[in-house]
mmCIF file of C-alpha atoms in Angstrom:
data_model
loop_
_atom_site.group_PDB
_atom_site.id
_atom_site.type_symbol
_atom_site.label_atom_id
_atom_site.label_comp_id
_atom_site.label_asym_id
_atom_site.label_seq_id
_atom_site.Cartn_x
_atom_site.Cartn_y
_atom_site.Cartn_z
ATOM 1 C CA UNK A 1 -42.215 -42.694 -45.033
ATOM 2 C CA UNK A 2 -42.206 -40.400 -48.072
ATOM 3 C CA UNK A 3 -38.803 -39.342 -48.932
ATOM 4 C CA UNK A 4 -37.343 -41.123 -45.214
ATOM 5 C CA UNK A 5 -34.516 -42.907 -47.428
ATOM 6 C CA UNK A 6 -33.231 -39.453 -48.381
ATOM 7 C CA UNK A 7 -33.347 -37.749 -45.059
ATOM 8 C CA UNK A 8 -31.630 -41.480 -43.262
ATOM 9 C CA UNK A 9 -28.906 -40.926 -45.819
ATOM 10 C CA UNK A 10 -28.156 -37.410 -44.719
ATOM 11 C CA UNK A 11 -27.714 -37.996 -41.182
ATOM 12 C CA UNK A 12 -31.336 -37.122 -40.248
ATOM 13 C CA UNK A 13 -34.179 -39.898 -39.035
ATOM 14 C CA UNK A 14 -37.349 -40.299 -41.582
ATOM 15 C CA UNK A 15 -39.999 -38.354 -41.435
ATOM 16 C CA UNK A 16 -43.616 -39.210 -42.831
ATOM 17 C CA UNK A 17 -45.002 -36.617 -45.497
ATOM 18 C CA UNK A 18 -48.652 -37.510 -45.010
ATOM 19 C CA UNK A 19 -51.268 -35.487 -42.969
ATOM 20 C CA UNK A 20 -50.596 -35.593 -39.482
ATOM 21 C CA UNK A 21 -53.098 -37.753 -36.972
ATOM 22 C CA UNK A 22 -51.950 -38.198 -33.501
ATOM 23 C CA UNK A 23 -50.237 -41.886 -34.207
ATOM 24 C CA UNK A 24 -48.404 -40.747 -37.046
ATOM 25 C CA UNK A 25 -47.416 -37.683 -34.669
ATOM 26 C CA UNK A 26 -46.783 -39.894 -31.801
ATOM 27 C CA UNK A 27 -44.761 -42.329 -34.294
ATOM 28 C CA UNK A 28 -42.940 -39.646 -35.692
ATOM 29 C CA UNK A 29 -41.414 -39.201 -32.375
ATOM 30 C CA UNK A 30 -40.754 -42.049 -31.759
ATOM 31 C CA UNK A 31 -38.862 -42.943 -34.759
ATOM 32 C CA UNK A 32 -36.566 -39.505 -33.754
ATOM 33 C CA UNK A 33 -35.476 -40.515 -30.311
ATOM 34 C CA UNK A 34 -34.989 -44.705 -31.607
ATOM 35 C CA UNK A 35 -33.074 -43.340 -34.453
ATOM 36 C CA UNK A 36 -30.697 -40.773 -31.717
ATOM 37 C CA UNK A 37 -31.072 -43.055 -28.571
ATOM 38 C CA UNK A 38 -29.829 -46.397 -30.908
ATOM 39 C CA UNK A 39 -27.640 -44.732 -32.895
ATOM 40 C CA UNK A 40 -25.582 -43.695 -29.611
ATOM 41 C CA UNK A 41 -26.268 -47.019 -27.664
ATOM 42 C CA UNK A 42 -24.428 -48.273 -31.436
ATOM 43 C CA UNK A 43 -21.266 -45.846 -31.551
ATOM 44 C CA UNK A 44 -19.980 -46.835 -27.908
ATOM 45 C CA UNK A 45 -17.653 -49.311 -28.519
ATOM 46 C CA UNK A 46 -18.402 -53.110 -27.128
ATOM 47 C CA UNK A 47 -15.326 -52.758 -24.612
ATOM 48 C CA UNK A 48 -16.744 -49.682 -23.218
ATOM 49 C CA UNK A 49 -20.298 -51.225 -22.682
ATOM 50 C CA UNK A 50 -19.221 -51.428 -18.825
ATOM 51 C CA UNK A 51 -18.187 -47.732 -18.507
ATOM 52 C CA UNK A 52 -19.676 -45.591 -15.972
ATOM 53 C CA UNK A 53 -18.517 -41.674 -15.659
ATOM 54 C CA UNK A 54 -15.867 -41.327 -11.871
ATOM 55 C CA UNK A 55 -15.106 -38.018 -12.667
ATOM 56 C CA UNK A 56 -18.006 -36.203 -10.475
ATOM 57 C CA UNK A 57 -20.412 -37.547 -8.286
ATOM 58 C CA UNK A 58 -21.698 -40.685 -10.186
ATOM 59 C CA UNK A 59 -21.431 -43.061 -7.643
ATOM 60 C CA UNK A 60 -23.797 -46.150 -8.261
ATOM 61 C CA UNK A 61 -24.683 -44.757 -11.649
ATOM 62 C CA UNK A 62 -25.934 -47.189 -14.657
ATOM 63 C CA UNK A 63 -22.987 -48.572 -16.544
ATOM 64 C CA UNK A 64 -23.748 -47.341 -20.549
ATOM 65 C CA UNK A 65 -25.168 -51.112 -21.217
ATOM 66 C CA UNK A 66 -27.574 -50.919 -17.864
ATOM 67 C CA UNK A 67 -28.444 -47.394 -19.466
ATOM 68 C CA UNK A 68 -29.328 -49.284 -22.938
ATOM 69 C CA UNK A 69 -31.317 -52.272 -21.057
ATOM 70 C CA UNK A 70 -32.847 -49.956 -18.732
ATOM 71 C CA UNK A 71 -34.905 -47.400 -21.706
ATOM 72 C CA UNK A 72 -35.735 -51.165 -23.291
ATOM 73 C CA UNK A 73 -36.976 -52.739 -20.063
ATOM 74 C CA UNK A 74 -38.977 -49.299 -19.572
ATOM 75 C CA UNK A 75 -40.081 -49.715 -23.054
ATOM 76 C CA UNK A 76 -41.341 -52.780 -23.002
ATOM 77 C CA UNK A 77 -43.548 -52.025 -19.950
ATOM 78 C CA UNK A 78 -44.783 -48.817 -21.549
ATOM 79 C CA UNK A 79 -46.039 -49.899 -24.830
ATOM 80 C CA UNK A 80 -46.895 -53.473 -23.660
ATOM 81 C CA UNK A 81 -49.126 -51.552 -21.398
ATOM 82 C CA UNK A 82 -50.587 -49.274 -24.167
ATOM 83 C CA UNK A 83 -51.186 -53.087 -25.973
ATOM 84 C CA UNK A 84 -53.300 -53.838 -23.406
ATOM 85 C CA UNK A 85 -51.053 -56.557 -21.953
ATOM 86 C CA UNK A 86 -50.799 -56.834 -18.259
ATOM 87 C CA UNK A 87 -47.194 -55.510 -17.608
ATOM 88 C CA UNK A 88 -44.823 -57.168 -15.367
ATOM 89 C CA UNK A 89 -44.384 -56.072 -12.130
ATOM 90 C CA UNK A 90 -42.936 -53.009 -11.593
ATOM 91 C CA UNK A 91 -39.032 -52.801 -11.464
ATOM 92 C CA UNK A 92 -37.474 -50.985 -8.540
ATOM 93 C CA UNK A 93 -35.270 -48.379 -9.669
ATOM 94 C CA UNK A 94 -31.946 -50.550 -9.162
ATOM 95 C CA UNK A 95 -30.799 -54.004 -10.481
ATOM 96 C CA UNK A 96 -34.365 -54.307 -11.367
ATOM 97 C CA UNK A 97 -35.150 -52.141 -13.803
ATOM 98 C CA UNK A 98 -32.442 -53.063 -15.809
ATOM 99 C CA UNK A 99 -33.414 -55.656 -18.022
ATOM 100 C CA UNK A 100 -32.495 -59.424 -17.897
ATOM 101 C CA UNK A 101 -29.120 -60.606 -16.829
ATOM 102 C CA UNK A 102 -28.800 -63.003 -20.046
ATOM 103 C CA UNK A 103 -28.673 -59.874 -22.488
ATOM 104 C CA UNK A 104 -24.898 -58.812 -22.048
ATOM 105 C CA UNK A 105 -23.208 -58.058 -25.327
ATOM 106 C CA UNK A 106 -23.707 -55.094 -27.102
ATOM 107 C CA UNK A 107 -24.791 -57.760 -30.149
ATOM 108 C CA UNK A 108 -27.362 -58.974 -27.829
ATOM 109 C CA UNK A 109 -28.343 -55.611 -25.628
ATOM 110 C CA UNK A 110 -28.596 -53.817 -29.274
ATOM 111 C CA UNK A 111 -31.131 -56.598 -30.468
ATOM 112 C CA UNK A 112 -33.389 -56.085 -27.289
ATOM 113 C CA UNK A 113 -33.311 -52.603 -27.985
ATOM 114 C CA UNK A 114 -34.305 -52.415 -31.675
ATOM 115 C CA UNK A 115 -37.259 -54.824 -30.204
ATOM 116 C CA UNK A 116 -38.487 -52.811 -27.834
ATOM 117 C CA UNK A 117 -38.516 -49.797 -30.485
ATOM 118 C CA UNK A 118 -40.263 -52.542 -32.596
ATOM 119 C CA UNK A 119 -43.143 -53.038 -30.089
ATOM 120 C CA UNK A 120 -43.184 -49.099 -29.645
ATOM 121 C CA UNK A 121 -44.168 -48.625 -33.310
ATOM 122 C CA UNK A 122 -46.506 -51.372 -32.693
ATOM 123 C CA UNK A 123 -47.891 -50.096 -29.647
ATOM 124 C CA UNK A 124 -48.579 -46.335 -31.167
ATOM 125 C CA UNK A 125 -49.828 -47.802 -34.348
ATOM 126 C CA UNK A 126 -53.258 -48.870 -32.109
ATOM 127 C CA UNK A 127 -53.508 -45.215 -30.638
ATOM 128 C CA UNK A 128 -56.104 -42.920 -32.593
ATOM 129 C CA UNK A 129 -58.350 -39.829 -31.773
ATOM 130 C CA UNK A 130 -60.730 -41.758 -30.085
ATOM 131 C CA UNK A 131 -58.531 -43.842 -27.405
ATOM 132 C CA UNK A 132 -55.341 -41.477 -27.322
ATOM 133 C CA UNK A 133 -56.864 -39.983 -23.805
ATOM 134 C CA UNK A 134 -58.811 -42.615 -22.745
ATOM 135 C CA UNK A 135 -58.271 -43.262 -19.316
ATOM 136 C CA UNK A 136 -56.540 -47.140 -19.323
ATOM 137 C CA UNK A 137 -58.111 -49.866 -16.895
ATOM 138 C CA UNK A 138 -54.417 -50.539 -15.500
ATOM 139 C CA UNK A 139 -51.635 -48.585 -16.901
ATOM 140 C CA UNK A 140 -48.139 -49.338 -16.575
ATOM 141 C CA UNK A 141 -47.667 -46.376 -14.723
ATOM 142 C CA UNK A 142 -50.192 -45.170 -12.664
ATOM 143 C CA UNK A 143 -49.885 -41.659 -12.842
ATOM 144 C CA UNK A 144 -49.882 -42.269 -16.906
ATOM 145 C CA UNK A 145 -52.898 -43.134 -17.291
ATOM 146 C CA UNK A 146 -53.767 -42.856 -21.221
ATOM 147 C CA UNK A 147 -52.422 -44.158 -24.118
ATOM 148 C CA UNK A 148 -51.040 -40.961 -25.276
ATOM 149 C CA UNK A 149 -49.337 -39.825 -22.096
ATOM 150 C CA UNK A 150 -47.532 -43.711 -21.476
ATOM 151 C CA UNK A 151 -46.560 -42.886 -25.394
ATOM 152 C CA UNK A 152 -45.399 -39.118 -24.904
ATOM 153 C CA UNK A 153 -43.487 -40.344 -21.366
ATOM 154 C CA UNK A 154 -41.731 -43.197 -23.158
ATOM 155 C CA UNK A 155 -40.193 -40.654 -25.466
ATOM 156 C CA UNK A 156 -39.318 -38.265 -22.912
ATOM 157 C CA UNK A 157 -37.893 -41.170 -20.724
ATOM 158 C CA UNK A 158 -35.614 -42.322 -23.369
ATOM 159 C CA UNK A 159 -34.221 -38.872 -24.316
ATOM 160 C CA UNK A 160 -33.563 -38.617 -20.531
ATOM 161 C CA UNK A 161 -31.039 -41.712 -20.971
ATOM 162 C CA UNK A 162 -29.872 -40.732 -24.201
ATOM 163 C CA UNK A 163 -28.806 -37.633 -22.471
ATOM 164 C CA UNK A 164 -26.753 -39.460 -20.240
ATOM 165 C CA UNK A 165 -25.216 -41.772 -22.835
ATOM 166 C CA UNK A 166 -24.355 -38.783 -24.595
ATOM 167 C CA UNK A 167 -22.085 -37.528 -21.559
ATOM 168 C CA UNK A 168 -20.703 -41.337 -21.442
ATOM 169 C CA UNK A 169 -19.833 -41.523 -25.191
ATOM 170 C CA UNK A 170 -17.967 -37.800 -24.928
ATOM 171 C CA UNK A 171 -16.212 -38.926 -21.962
ATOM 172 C CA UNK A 172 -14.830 -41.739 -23.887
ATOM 173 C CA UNK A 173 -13.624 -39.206 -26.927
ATOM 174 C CA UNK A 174 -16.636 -40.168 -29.318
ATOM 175 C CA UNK A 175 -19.327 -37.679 -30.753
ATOM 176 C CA UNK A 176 -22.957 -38.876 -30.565
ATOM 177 C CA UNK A 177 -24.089 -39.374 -34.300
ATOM 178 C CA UNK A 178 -26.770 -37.100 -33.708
ATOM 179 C CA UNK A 179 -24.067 -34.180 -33.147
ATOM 180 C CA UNK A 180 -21.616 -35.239 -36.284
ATOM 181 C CA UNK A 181 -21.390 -33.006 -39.218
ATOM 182 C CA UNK A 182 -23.095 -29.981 -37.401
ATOM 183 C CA UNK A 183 -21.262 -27.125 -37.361
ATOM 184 C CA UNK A 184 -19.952 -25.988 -33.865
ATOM 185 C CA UNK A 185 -22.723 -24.361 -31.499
ATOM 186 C CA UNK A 186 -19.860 -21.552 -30.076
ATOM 187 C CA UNK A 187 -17.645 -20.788 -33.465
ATOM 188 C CA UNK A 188 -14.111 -19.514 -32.471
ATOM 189 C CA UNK A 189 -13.590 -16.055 -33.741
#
């Protein structure tokens, strides 16, 4: 990315100069909600990994590291799918869905995630004009049923979570990295 190393080094993801195209579009998202979503699955501290908000109804909620393993699970199946690769069956929305039991330290559940980002770029890389909404033989999900839209859905699902971890990492005193150095939304006057 043109002139990415400056904007990383104030705070802000990279963000590719060139002409747009739909995968350098689709990328470009991408590389904004990896940068937020890992950058909070990064601040939590390791001995909060287990957290889980009680303050409210969040009974049976995703502890922060089932929220990490859960968007990389997802992501895996999403761009593996837009790769043409037969996905694994279908997680059910509970123990399922998120990710393998052997990932458990944040060392380890940061690594899968930075992977699965990793095959995203890889994934949207093989998306152009001509396949973007190409209706897909046996998508991941079945109501997603284009390249573009499993692409487009895997952002959206992630920002979902990050959303989420964001309310976890407040609730333990910490600011997302995404919201440092801003100045405040409701000023006191």
């Amino acid at each position: 990315f043109a002139g990415g190393h400056a904007q990383a080094q104030q705070g802000r993801p990279p963000v590719s100069t060139e002409p747009p195209t739909i995968t350098s579009t689709l990328d470009t998202q991408l590389t904004i909600v990896e940068w937020e979503f890992t950058g909070a699955a990064q601040a939590m501290p390791e001995d909060k990994y287990s957290f889980a908000p009680s303050n409210g109804n969040f009974k049976g909620v995703r502890t922060f590291a089932q929220q990490v393993k859960h968007v990389a699970t997802a992501n895996d199946r999403f761009f593996d799918s837009i790769l043409g690769k037969t996905p694994p069956a279908a997680p059910d929305e509970g123990v399922g869905s998120n990710g393998p039991d052997s990932i458990q330290t944040k060392a380890q559940i940061i690594q899968y995630l930075k992977e699965s980002f990793a095959l995203g770029h890889k994934a949207i890389a093989t998306i152009n004009a001509e396949n973007a909404v190409t209706p897909m033989e046996k998508p991941a999900v079945p109501f997603l049923r284009t390249r573009a839209a499993l692409a487009m859905f895997a952002c959206v699902h992630a920002m979902d979570h990050y959303g989420q971890m964001v309310e976890y990492l407040r609730d333990n005193g910490l600011t997302p990295p995404a919201s440092a150095n801003r100045p405040p939304a409701n000023p006191a006057k």
